[in-house]
PDB file of C-alpha atoms in Angstrom:
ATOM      1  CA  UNK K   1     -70.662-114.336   6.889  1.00  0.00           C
ATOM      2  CA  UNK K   2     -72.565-116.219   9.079  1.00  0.00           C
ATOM      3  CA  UNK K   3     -70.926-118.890   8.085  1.00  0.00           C
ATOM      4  CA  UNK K   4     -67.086-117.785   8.844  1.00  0.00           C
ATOM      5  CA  UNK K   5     -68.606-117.072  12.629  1.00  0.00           C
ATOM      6  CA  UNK K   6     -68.136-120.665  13.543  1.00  0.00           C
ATOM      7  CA  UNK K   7     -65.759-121.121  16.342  1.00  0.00           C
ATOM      8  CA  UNK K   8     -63.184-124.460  15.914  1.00  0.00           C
ATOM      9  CA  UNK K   9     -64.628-125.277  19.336  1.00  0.00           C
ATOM     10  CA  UNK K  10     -68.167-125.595  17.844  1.00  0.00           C
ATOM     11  CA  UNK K  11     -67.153-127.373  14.461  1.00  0.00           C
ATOM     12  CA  UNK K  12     -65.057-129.994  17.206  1.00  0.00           C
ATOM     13  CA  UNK K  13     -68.387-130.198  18.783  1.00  0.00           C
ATOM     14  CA  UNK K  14     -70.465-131.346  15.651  1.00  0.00           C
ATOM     15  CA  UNK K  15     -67.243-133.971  14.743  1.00  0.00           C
ATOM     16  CA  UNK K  16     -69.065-137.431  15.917  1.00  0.00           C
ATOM     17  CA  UNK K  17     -67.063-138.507  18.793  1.00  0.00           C
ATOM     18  CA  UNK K  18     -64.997-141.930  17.754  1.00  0.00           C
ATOM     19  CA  UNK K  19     -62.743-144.972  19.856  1.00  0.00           C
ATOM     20  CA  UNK K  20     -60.219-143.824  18.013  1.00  0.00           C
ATOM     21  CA  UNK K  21     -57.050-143.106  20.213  1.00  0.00           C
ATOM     22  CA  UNK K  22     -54.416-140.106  19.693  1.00  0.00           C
ATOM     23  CA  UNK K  23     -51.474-141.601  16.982  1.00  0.00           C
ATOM     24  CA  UNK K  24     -53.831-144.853  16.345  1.00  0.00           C
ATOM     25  CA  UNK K  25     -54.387-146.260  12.892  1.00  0.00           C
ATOM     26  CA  UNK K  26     -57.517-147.953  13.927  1.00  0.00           C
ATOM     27  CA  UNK K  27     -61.080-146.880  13.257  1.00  0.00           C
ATOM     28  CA  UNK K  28     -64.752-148.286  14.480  1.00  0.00           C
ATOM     29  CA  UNK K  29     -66.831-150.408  12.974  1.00  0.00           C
ATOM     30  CA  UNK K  30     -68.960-147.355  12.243  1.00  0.00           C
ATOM     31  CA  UNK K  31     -66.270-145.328  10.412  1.00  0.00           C
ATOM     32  CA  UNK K  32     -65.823-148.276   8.314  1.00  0.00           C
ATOM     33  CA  UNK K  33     -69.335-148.424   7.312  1.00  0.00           C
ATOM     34  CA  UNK K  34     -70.094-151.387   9.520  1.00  0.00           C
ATOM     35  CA  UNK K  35     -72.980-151.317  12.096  1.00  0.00           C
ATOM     36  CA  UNK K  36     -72.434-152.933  15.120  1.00  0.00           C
ATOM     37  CA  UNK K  37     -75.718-155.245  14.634  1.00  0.00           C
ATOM     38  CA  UNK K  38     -74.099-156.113  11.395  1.00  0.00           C
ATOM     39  CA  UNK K  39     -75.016-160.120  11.313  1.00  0.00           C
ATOM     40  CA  UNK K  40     -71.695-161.540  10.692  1.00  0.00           C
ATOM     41  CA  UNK K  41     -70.648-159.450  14.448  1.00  0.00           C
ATOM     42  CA  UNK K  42     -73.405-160.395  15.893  1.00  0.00           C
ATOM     43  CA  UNK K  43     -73.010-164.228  15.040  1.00  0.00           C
ATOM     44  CA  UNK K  44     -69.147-163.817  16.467  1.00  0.00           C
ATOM     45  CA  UNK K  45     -70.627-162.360  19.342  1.00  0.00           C
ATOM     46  CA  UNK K  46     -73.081-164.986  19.867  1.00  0.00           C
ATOM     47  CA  UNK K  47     -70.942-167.697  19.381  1.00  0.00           C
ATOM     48  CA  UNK K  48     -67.133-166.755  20.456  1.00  0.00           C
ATOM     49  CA  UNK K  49     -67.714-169.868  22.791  1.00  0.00           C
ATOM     50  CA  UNK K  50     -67.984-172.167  20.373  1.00  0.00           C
ATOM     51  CA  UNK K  51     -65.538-170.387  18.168  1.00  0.00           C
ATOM     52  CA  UNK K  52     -62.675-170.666  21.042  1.00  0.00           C
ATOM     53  CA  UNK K  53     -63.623-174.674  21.387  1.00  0.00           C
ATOM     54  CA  UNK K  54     -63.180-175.145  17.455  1.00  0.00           C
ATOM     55  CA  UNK K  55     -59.465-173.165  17.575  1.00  0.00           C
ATOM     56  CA  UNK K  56     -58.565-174.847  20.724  1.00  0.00           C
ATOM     57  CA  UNK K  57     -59.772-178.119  18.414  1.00  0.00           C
ATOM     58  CA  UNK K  58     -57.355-177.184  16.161  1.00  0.00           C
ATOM     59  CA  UNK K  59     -54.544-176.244  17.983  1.00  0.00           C
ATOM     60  CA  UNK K  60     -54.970-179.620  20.044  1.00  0.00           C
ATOM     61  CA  UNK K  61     -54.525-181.408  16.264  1.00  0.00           C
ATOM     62  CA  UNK K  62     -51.970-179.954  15.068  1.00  0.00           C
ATOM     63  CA  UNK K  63     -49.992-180.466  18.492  1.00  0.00           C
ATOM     64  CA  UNK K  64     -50.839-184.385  18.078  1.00  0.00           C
ATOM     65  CA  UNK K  65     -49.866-184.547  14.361  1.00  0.00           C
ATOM     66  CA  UNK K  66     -46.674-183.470  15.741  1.00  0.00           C
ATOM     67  CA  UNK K  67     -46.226-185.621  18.463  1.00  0.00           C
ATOM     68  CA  UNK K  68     -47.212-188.383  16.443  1.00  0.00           C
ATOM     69  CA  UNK K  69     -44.094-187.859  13.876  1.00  0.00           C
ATOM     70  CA  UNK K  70     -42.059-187.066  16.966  1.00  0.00           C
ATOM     71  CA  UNK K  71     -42.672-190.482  18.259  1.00  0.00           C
ATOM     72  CA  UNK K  72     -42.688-192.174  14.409  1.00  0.00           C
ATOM     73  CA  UNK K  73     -38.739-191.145  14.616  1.00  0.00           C
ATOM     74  CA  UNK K  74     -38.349-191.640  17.576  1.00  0.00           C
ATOM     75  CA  UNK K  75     -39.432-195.131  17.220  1.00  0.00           C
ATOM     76  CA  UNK K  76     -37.107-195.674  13.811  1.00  0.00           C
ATOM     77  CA  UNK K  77     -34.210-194.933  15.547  1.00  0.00           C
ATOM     78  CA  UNK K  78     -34.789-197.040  18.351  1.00  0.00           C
ATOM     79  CA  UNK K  79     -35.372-200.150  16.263  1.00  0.00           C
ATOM     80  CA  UNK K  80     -32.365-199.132  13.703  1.00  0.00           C
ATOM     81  CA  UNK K  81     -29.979-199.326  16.916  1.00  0.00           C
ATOM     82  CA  UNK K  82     -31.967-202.236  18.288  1.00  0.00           C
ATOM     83  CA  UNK K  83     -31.228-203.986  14.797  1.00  0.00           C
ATOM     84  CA  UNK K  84     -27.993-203.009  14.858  1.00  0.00           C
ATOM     85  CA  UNK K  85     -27.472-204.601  18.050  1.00  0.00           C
ATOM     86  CA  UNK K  86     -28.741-207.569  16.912  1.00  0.00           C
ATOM     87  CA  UNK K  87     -26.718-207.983  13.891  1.00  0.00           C
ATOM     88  CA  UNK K  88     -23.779-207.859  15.966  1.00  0.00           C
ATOM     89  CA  UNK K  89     -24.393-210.080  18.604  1.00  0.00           C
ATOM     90  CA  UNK K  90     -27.015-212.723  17.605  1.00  0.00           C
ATOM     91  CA  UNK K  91     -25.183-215.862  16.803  1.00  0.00           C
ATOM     92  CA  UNK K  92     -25.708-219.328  15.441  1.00  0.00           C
ATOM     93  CA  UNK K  93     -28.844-221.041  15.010  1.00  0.00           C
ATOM     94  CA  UNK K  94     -30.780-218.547  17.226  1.00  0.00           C
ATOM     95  CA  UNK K  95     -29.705-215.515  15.181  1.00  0.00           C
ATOM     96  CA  UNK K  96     -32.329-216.057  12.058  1.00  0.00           C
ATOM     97  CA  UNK K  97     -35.163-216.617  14.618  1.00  0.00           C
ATOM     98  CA  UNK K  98     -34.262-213.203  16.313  1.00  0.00           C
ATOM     99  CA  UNK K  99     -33.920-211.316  13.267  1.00  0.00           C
ATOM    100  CA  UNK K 100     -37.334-213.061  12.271  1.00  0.00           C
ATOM    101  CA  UNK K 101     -39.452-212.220  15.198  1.00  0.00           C
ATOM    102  CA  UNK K 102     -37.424-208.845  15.455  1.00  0.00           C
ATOM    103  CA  UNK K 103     -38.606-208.200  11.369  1.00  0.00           C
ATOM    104  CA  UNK K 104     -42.442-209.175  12.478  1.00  0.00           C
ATOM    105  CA  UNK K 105     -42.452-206.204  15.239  1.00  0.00           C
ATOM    106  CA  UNK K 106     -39.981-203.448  13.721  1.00  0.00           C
ATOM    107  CA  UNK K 107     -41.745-200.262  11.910  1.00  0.00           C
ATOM    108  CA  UNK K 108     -40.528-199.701   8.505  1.00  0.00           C
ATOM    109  CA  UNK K 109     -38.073-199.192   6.457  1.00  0.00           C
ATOM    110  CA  UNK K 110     -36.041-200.718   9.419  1.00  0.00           C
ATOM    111  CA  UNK K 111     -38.540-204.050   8.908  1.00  0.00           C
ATOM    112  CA  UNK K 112     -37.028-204.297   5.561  1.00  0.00           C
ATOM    113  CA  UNK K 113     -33.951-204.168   6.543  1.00  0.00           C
ATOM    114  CA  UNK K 114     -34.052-206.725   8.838  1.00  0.00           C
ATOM    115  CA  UNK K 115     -35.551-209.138   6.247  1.00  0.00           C
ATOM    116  CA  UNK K 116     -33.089-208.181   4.277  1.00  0.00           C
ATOM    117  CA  UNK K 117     -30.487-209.359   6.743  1.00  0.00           C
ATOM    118  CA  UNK K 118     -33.045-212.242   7.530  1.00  0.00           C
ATOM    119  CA  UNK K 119     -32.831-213.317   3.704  1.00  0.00           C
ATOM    120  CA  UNK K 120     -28.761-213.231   3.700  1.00  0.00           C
ATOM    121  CA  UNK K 121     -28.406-214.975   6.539  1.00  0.00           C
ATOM    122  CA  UNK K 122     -30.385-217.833   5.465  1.00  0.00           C
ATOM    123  CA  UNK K 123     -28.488-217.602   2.234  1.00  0.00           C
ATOM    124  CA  UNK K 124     -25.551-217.777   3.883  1.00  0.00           C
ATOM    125  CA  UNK K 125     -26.369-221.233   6.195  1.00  0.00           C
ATOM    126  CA  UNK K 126     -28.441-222.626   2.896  1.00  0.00           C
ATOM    127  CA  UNK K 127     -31.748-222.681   3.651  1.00  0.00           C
ATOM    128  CA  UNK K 128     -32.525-221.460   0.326  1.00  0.00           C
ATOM    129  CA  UNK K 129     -36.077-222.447   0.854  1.00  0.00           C
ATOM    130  CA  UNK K 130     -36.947-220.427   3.773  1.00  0.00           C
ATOM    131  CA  UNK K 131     -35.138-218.109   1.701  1.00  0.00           C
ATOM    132  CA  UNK K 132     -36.987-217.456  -0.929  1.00  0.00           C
ATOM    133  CA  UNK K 133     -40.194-217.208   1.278  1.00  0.00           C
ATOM    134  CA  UNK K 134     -38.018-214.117   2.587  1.00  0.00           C
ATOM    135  CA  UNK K 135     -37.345-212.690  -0.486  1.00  0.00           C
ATOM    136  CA  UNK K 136     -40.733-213.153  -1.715  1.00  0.00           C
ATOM    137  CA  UNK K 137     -42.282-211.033   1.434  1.00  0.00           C
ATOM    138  CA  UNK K 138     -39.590-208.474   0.662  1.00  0.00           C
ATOM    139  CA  UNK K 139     -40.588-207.984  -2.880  1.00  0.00           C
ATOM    140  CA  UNK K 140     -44.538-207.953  -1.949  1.00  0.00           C
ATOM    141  CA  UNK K 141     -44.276-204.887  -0.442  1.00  0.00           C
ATOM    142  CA  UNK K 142     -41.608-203.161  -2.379  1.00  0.00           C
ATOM    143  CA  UNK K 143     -41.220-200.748  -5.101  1.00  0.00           C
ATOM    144  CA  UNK K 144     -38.733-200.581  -7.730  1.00  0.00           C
ATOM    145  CA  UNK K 145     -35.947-200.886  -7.752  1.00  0.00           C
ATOM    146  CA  UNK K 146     -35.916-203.327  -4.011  1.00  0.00           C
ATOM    147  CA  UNK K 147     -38.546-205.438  -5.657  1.00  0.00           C
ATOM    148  CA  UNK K 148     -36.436-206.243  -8.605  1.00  0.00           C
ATOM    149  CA  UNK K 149     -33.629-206.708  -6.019  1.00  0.00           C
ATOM    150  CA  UNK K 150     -35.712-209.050  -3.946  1.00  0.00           C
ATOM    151  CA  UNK K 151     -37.106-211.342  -7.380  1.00  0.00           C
ATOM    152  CA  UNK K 152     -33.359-211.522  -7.842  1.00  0.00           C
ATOM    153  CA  UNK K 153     -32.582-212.518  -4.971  1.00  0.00           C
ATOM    154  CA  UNK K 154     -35.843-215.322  -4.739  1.00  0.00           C
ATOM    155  CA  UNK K 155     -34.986-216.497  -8.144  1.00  0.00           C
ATOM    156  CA  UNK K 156     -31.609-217.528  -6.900  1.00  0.00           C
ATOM    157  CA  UNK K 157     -32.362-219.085  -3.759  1.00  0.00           C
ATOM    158  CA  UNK K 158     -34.917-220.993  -5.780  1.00  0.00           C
ATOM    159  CA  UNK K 159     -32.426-222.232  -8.101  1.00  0.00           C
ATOM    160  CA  UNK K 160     -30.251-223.307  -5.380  1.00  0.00           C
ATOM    161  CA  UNK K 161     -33.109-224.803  -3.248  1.00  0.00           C
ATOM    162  CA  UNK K 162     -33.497-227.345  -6.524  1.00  0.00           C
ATOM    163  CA  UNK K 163     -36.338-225.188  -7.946  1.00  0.00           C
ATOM    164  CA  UNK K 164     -35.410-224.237 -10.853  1.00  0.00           C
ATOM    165  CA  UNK K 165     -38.138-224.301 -13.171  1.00  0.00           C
ATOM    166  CA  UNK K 166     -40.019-221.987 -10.458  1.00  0.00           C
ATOM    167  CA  UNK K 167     -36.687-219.858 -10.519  1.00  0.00           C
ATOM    168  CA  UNK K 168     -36.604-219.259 -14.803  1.00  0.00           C
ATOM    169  CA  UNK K 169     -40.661-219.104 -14.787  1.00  0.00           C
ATOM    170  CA  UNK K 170     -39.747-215.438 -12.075  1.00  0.00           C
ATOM    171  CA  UNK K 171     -37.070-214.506 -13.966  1.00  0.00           C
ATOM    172  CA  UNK K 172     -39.187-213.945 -17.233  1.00  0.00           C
ATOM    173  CA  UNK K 173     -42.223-212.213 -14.912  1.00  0.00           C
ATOM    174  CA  UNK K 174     -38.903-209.934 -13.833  1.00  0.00           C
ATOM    175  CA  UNK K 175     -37.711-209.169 -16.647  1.00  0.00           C
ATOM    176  CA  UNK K 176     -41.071-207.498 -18.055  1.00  0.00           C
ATOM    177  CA  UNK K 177     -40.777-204.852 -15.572  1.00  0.00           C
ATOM    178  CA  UNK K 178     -37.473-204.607 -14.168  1.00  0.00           C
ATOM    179  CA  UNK K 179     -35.276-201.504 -14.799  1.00  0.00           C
ATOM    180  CA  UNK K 180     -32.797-201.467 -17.569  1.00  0.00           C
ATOM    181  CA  UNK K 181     -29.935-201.342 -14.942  1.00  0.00           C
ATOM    182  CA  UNK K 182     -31.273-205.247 -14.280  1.00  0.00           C
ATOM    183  CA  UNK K 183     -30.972-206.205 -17.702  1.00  0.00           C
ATOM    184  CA  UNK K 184     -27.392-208.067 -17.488  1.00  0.00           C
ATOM    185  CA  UNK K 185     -28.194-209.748 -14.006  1.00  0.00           C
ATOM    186  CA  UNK K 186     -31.355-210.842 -15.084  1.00  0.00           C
ATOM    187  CA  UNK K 187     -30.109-212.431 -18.243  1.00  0.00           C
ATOM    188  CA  UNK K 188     -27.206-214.173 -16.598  1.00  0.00           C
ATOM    189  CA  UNK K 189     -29.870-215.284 -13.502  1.00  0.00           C
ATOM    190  CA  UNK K 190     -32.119-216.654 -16.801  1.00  0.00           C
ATOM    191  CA  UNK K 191     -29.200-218.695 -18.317  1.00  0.00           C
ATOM    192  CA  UNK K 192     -28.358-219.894 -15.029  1.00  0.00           C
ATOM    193  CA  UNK K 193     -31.939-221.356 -14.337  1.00  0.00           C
ATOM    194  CA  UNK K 194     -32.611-222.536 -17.406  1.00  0.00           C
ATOM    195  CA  UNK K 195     -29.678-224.619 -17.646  1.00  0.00           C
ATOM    196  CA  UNK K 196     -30.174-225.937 -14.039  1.00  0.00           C
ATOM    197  CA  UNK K 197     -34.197-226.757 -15.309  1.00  0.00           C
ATOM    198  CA  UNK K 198     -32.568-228.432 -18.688  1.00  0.00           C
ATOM    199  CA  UNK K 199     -33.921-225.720 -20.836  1.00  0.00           C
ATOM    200  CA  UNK K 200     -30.914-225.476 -22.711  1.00  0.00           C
ATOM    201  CA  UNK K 201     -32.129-224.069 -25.992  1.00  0.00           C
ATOM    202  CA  UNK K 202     -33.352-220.610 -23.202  1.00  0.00           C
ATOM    203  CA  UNK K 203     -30.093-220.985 -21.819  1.00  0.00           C
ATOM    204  CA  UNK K 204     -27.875-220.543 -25.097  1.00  0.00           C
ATOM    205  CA  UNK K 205     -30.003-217.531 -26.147  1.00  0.00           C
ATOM    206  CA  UNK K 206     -29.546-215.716 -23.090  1.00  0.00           C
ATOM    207  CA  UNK K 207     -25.679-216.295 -23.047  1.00  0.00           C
ATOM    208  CA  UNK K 208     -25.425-215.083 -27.018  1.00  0.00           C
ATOM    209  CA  UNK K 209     -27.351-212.189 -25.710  1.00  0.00           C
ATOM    210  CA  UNK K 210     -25.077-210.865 -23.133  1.00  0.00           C
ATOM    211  CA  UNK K 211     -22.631-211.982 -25.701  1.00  0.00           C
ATOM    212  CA  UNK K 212     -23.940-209.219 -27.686  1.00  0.00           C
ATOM    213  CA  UNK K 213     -24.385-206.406 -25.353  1.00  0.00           C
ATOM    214  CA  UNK K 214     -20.472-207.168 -23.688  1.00  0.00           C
ATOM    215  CA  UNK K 215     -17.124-206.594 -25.015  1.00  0.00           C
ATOM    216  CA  UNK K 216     -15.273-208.665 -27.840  1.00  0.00           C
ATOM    217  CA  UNK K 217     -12.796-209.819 -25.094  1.00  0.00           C
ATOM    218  CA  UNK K 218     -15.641-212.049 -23.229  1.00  0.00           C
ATOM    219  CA  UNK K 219     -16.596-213.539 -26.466  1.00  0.00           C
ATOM    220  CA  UNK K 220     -14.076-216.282 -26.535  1.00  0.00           C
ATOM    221  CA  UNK K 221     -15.752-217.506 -22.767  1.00  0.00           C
ATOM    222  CA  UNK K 222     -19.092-217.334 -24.319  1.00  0.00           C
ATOM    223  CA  UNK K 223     -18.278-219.248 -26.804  1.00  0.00           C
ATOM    224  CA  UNK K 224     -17.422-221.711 -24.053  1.00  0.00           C
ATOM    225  CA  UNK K 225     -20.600-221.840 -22.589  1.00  0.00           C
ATOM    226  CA  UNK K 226     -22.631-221.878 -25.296  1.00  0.00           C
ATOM    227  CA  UNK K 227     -21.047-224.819 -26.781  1.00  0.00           C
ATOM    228  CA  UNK K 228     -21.442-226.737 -23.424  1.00  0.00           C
ATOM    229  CA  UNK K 229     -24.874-226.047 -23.646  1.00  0.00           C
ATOM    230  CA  UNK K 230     -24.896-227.703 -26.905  1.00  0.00           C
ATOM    231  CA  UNK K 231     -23.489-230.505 -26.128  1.00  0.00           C
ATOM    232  CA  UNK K 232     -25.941-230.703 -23.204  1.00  0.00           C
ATOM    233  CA  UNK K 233     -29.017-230.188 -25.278  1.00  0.00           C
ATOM    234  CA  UNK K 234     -27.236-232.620 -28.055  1.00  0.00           C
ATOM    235  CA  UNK K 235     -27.363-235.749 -24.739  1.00  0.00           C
ATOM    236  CA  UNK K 236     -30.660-235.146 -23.590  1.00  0.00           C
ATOM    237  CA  UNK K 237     -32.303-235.085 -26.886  1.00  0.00           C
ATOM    238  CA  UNK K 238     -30.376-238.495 -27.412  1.00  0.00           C
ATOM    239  CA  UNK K 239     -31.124-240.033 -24.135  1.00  0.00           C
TER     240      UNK K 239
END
């Protein structure tokens, strides 16, 4: 009986008093169990300083990572339009010495494109030999499939520069790890050097080859070919 003679007043009075506010969810550290001079608080406490300097660290990071890709775009876009300029209105002699010193300064991929534009100028105004050296830079720093694009293109600038040995001895380091989709080019590329370096018999077996792999309906030009070849091979084995 003693018991029921508590008043709610009194039992209110023995309830520890909490931080708790009226319609909160949140409890103290010591309803959760957690005593204030629990280390890991009093560590926070002790070092919030340092704790703000490392977030503000951070923060400052993350904003320069940003501002770094910002500008990385930013600078791509200027040099495609710069590029694009160029191509239009460079002319003559000076316009492979402006694409050149524009290639040396542009970020990439827009640097390969100007060396690609470089490389078909040249091409164009025959300086297969400066060329080549284009081509060859191109396919130094290039995956597949530019770099098998860019052998292509150096094997036949080497075959019209009068290199042609150099030109078949590429086309067989291509073809060992060129796509299949190169397979045709390459082979026609490999008759065309060989014959141009006299290596007839290399030349023949690359034409029967695509005359394999092609339709009936080229066979007949083929043929053609292949029997030049012959003939060719037959002279210089007499001479």
């Amino acid at each position: 009986m003693a018991e029921s003679s508590r008043t709610p007043s009194s039992a209110a009075a023995s309830t520890p008093e909490t931080s708790q506010r009226p319609g909160s969810t949140l409890i103290s550290f010591e309803e959760a169990g957690i005593p204030r001079e629990h280390p890991a608080l009093v560590w926070i406490q002790n070092n919030l300083k340092m704790l703000g300097v490392v977030i503000a660290v951070i923060i400052l990071a993350a904003a320069a990572m940003s501002l770094a890709k910002w500008n990385k775009e930013t600078a791509r876009k200027q040099a495609a339009e710069v590029l694009g300029s160029l191509l239009v209105n460079a002319k003559g002699e000076t316009a492979a010495a402006e694409l050149e010193a524009f290639a040396q300064a542009a970020p990439e991929p827009v640097r390969t494109g100007a060396m690609l534009s470089l490389a078909e100028l040249l091409m164009a105004s025959e300086e297969y030999a400066k060329a080549a050296d284009v081509w060859a830079g191109i396919a130094l720093k290039a995956s597949q499939p530019m770099k098998t694009t860019a052998g292509i293109g150096q094997a036949q600038a080497l075959v019209l520069a009068g290199k042609a040995q150099e030109a078949l001895a590429l086309v067989r380091t291509l073809e060992q790890g060129a796509p299949a989709s190169f397979e045709k080019s390459l082979l026609r590329l490999k008759a065309q050097a060989a014959e141009a370096a006299g290596e007839y018999q290399d030349a023949i077996a690359a034409w029967a080859t695509m005359m394999e792999k092609e339709s009936s309906q080229q066979t007949a030009f083929y043929r053609q070919v292949m029997a030049r070849l012959e003939l060719l091979k037959a002279e210089k084995k007499s001479s």
